[in-house]
Coordinates of C-alpha atoms and ligand atoms in Angstrom, one line a residue:
X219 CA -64.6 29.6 96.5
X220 CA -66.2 28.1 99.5
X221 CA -70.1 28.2 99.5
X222 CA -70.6 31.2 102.2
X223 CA -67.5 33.2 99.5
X224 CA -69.7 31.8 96.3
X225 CA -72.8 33.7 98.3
X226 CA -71.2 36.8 98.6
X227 CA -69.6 36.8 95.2
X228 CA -73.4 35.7 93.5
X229 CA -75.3 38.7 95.8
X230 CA -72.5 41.7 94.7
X231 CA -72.7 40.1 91.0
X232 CA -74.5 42.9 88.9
X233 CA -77.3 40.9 87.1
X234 CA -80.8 41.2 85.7
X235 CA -84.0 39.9 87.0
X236 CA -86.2 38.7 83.5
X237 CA -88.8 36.3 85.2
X238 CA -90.4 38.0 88.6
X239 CA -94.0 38.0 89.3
X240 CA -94.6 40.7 91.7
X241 CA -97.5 38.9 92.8
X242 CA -95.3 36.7 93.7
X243 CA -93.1 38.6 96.3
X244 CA -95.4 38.9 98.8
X245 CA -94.0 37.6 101.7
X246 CA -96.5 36.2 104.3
X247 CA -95.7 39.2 107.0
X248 CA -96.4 41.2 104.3
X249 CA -99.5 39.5 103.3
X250 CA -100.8 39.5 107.0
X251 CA -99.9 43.2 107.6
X252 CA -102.3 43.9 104.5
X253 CA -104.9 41.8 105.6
X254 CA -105.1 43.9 108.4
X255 CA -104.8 47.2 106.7
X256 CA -107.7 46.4 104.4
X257 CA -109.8 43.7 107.0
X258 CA -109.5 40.8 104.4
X259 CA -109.9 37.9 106.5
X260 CA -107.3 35.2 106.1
X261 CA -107.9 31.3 106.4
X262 CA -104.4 31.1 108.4
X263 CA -103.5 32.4 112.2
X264 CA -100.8 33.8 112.0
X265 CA -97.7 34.3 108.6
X266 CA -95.5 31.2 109.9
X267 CA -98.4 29.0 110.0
X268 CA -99.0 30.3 106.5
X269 CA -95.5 29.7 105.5
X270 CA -95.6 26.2 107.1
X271 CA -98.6 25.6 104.1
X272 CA -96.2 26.0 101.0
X273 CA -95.8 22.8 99.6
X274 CA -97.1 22.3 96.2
X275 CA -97.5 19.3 94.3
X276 CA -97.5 20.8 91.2
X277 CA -98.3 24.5 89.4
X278 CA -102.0 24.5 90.0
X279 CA -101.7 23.5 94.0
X280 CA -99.1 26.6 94.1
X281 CA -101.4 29.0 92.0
X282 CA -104.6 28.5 94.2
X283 CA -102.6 30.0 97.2
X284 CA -101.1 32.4 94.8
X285 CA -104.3 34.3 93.8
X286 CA -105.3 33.8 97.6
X287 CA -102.9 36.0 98.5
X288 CA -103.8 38.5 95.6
X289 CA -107.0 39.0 98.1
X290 CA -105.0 41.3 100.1
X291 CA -104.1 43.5 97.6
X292 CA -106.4 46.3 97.4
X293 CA -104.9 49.8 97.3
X294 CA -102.7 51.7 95.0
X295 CA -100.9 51.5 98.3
X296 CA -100.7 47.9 98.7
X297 CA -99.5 47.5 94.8
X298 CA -96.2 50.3 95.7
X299 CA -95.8 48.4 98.8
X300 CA -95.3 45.5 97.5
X301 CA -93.1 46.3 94.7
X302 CA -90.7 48.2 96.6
X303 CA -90.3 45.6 99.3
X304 CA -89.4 43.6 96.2
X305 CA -86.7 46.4 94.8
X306 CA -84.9 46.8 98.0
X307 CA -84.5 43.3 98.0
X308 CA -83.4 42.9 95.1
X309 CA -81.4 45.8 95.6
X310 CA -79.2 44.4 97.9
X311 CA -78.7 41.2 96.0
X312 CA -77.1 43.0 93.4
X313 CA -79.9 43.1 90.5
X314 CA -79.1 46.4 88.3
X315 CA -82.4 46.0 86.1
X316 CA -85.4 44.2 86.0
X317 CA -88.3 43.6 83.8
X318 CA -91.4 42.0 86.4
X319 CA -94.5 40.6 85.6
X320 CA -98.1 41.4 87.1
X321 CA -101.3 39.9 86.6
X322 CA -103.8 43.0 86.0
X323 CA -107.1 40.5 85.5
X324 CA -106.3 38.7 89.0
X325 CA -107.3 42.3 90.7
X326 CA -109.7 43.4 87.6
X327 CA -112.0 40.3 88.2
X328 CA -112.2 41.1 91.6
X329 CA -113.3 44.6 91.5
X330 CA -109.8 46.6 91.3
X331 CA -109.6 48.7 88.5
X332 CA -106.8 48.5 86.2
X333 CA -105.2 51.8 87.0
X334 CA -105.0 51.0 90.8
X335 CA -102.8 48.1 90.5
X336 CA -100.5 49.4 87.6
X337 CA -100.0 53.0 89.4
X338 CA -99.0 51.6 92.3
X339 CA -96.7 49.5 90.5
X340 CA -95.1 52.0 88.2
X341 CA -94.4 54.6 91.2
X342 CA -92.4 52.0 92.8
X343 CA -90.6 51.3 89.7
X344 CA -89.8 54.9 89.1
X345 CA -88.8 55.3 92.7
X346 CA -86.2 52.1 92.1
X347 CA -84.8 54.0 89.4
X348 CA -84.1 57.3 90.9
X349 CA -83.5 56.0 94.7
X350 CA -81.8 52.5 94.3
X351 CA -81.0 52.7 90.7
X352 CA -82.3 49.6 89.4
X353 CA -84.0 50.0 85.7
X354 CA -87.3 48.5 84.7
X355 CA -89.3 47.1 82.0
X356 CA -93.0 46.5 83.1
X357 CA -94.7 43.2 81.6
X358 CA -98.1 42.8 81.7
X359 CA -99.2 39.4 81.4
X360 CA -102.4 37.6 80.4
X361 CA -104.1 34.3 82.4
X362 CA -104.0 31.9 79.7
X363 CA -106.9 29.8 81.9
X364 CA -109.1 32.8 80.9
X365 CA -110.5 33.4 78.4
X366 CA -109.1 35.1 75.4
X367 CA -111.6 38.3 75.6
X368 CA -110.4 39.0 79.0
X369 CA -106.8 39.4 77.9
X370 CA -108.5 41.6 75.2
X371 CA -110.1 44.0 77.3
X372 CA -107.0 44.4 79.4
X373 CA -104.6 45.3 76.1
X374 CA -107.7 47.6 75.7
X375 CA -107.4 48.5 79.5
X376 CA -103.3 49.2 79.3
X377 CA -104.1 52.1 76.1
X378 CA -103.0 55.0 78.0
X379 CA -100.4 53.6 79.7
X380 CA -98.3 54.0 76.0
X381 CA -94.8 53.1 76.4
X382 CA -95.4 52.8 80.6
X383 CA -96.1 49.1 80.1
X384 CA -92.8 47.5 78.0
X385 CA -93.9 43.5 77.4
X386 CA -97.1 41.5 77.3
X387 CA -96.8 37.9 78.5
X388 CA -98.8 34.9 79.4
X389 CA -99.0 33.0 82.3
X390 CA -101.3 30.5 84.7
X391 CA -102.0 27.0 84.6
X392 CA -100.4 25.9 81.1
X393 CA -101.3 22.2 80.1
X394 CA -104.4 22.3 78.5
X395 CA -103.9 26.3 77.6
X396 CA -101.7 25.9 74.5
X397 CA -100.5 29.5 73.5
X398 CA -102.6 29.4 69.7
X399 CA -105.8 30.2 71.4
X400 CA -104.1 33.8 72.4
X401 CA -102.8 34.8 68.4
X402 CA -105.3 37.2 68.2
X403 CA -105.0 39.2 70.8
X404 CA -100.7 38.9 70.7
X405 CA -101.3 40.2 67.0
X406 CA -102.8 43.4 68.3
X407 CA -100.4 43.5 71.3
X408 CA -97.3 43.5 68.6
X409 CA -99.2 45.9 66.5
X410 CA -99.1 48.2 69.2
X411 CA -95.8 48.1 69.7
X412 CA -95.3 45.7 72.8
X413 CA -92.4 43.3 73.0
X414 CA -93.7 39.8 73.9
X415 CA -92.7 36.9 76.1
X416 CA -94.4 34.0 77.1
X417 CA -94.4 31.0 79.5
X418 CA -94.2 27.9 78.1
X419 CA -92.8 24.4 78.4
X420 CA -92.7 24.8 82.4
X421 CA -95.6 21.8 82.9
X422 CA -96.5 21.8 79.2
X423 CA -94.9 20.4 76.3
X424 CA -92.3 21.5 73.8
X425 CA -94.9 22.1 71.3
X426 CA -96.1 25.0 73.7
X427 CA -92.7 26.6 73.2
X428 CA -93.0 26.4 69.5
X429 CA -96.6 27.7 69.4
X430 CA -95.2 30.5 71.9
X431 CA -92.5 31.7 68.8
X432 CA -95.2 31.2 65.9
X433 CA -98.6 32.2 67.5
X434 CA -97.5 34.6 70.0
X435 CA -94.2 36.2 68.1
X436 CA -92.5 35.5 71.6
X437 CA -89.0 36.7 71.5
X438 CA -88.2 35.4 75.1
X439 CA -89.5 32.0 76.5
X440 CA -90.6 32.0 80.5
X441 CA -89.1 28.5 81.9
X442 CA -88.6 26.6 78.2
X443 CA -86.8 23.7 80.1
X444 CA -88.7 21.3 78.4
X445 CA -87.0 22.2 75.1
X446 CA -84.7 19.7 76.0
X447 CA -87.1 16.8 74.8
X448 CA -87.3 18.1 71.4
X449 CA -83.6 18.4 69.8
X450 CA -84.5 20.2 66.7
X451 CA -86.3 23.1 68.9
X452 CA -83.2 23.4 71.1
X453 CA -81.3 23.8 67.3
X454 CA -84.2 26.8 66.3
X455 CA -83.6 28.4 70.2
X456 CA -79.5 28.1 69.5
X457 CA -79.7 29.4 66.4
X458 CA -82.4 32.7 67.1
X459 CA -80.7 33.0 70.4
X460 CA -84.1 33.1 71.8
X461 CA -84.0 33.2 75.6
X462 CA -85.2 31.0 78.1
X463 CA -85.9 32.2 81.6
X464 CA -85.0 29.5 83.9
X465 CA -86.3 29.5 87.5
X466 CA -84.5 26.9 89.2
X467 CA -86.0 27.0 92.5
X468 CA -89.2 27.4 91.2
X469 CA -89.0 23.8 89.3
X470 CA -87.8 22.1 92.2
X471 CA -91.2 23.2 94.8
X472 CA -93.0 22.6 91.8
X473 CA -91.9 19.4 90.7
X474 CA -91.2 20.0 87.5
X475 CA -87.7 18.1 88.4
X476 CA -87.7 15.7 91.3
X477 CA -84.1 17.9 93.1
X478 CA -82.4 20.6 92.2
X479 CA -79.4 17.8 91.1
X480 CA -81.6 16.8 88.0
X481 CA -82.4 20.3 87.3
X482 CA -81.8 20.5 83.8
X483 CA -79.5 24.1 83.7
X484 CA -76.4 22.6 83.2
X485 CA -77.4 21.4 79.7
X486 CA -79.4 24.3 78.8
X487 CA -76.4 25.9 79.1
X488 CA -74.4 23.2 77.1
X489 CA -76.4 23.3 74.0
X490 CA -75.2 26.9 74.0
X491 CA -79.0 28.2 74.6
X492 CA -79.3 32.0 75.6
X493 CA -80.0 30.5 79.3
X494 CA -80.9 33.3 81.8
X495 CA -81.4 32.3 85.8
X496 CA -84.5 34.1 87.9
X497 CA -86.5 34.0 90.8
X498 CA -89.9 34.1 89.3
X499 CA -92.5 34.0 92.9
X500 CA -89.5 34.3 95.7
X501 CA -91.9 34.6 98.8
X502 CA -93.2 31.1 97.8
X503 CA -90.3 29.1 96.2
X504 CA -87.7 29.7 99.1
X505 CA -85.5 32.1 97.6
X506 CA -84.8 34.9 95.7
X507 CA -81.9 36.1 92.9
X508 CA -78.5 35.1 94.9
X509 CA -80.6 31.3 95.8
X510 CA -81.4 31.1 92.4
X511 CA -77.9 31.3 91.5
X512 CA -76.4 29.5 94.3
X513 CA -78.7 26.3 94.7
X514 CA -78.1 25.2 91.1
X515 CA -73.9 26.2 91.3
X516 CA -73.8 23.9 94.5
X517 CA -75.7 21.1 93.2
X518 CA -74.9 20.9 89.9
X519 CA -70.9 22.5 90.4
X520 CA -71.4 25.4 88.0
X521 CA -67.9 27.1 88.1
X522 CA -68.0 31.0 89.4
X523 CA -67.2 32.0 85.8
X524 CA -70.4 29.9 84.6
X525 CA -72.3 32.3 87.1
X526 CA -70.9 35.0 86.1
X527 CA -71.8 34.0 81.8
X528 CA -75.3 33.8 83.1
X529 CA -75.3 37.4 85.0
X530 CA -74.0 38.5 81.7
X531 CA -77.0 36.5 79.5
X532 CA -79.8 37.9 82.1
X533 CA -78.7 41.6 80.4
X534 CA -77.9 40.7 76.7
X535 CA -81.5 38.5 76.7
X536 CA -83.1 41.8 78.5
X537 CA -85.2 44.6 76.9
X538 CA -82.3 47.5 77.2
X539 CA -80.9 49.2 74.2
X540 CA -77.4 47.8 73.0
X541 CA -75.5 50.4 75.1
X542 CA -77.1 50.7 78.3
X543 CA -76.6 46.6 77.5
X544 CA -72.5 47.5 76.9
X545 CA -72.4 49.4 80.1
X546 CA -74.1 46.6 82.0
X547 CA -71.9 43.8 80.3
X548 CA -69.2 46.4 81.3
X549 CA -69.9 46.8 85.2
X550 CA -70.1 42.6 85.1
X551 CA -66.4 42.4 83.5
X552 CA -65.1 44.8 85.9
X553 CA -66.7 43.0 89.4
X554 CA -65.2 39.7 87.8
X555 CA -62.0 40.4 87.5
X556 CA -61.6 42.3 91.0
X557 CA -62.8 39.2 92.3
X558 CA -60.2 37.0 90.4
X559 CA -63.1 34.8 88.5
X560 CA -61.7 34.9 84.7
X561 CA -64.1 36.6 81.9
Ligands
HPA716 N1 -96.0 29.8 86.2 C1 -97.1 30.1 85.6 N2 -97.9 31.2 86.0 C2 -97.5 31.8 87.1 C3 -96.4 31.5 87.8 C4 -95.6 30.4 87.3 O1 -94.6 30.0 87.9 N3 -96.2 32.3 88.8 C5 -97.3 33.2 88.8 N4 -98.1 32.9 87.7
ZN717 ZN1 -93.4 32.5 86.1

């Protein structure tokens, strides 16, 4: 397959998106357009010189223009906006399911309640279900560079959301925000039923990972690529089948790896780990699901059947129940073999 056939094949490819910040979808015209709505006034003319100002040196330079662009977000609104910009994209890119994260204390600390963000959120999500018929899991997920009561008072925010809310994760600037601080608060989140995930080894080290699995009780690892430099946590991951959420384009702007041709996916994926492949904050990193997919293929000649094994990872690593799982696996099998790509 030439690369414009491998782009077509990668955007019709049923998959799962595991690793999405909402936040992290808003595109600058977006951004601008709710600037205006809400008369938040914005340090930029106009969205392409905004645009022109995403280059990051590292995860902290990206999330300071991050939660700058949380300042527009004000309504219930603005929150369902958002997320259904993001589901009709994602839509049309093929993605069957997908379990996002928000951020509930960057809008709490700046006067917006709780309830406004995740409503807004939740209609959307329902809405993708019945009108585009893309499943959801909702994650909130805790700032790991605040502090630990914070993250309390939001578990004790998220109470009569029940089983609305799936997944609690972590997230934020990680080095120097190892995951043991937050064992507490995980423990009650577990105890109330919630599945958890959490980012680690992105910027941090392994040892973040292995705090993540014995702290936290994380069953799914955000990023993990630095598992890599420890051989006897890549054995624990193989073994548990504990997934990773990779985010290729994501570690190139942030320098985690110098070009996408030293990205590490390739032997993620050869140590037999439970490797998924997500878009985690699109509107910033240059692409979304089908780039995600692609850039990585091209650079690092991952076969269409590798792509394919990792569309079929991103739903056996998701939340779903074993047989909505099957008839996703399923739907996978069946768009391979029209296309001719072996199973
Ligand atoms: N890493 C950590 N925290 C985040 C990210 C990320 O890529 N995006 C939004 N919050
Ligand atoms: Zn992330």
């Amino acid at each position: 397959m030439d690369e414009s056939g491998l782009r077509t094949f990668v955007e019709g490819l049923p998959k799962a998106e595991l690793h999405l910040h909402l936040e992290g979808t808003l595109e600058p015209e977006l951004l601008f357009a709710l600037a205006e709505r809400n008369e938040v006034a914005l340090p930029y003319p106009s969205s392409d010189a905004l645009r022109a100002a995403y280059h990051f040196a590292d995860l902290s330079s990206f999330l300071d223009l991050y939660y700058a662009g949380c300042t527009v977000l004000v309504t219930e609104q603005d929150f369902y906006d958002l997320t259904w910009h993001y589901l009709t994209r994602a839509a049309a890119e093929g993605v069957r399911h997908v379990e996002p994260f928000y951020d509930p204390q960057t809008h709490t600390k700046r006067g917006i309640p709780f309830e406004t963000a995740t409503n807004g959120i939740l209609r959307a999500l329902t809405e993708g279900e019945s009108a585009l018929g893309i499943t959801s899991r909702l994650i909130m997920s805790f700032l790991r560079d605040d502090p630990p009561m914070s993250a309390r008072a939001t578990l004790e925010s998220a109470l009569p959301y029940d089983t609305l809310i799936a997944a609690v994760g972590l997230d934020s600037a990680e080095v120097g925000h190892p995951p043991e601080e937050f064992a507490d608060v995980f423990s009650l989140a577990r105890a109330r039923g919630y599945r958890v995930v959490a980012h680690a080894g992105e910027e941090g080290p392994p040892a973040y990972i292995t705090g993540a699995l014995d702290s936290l009780g994380a069953m799914r690892i955000d990023h993990g690529v630095r598992c890599l430099e420890d051989p006897a946590l890549v054995e624990r991951l193989v073994h548990d089948r504990v997934p990773l959420t990779v985010c290729p384009l994501s570690n190139v702007r942030l320098r985690v790896v110098p070009t996408m041709a030293d990205h590490p996916l390739r032997h993620l994926i050869e140590a037999g780990l439970l490797v998924t492949v997500n878009s985690d904050d699109p509107a910033y990193f240059g692409g979304y699901i089908t780039d995600n997919y692609l850039a990585p293929a091209l650079a690092l000649g991952l076969s269409a059947r590798d792509l394919v094994r990792l569309a079929v990872a991103s739903f056996e690593a998701s939340f779903l129940g074993t047989g909505e799982k099957a008839a996703l696996i399923a739907d996978v099998r069946a768009y391979a073999e029209t296309h001719g790509v072996g199973w």
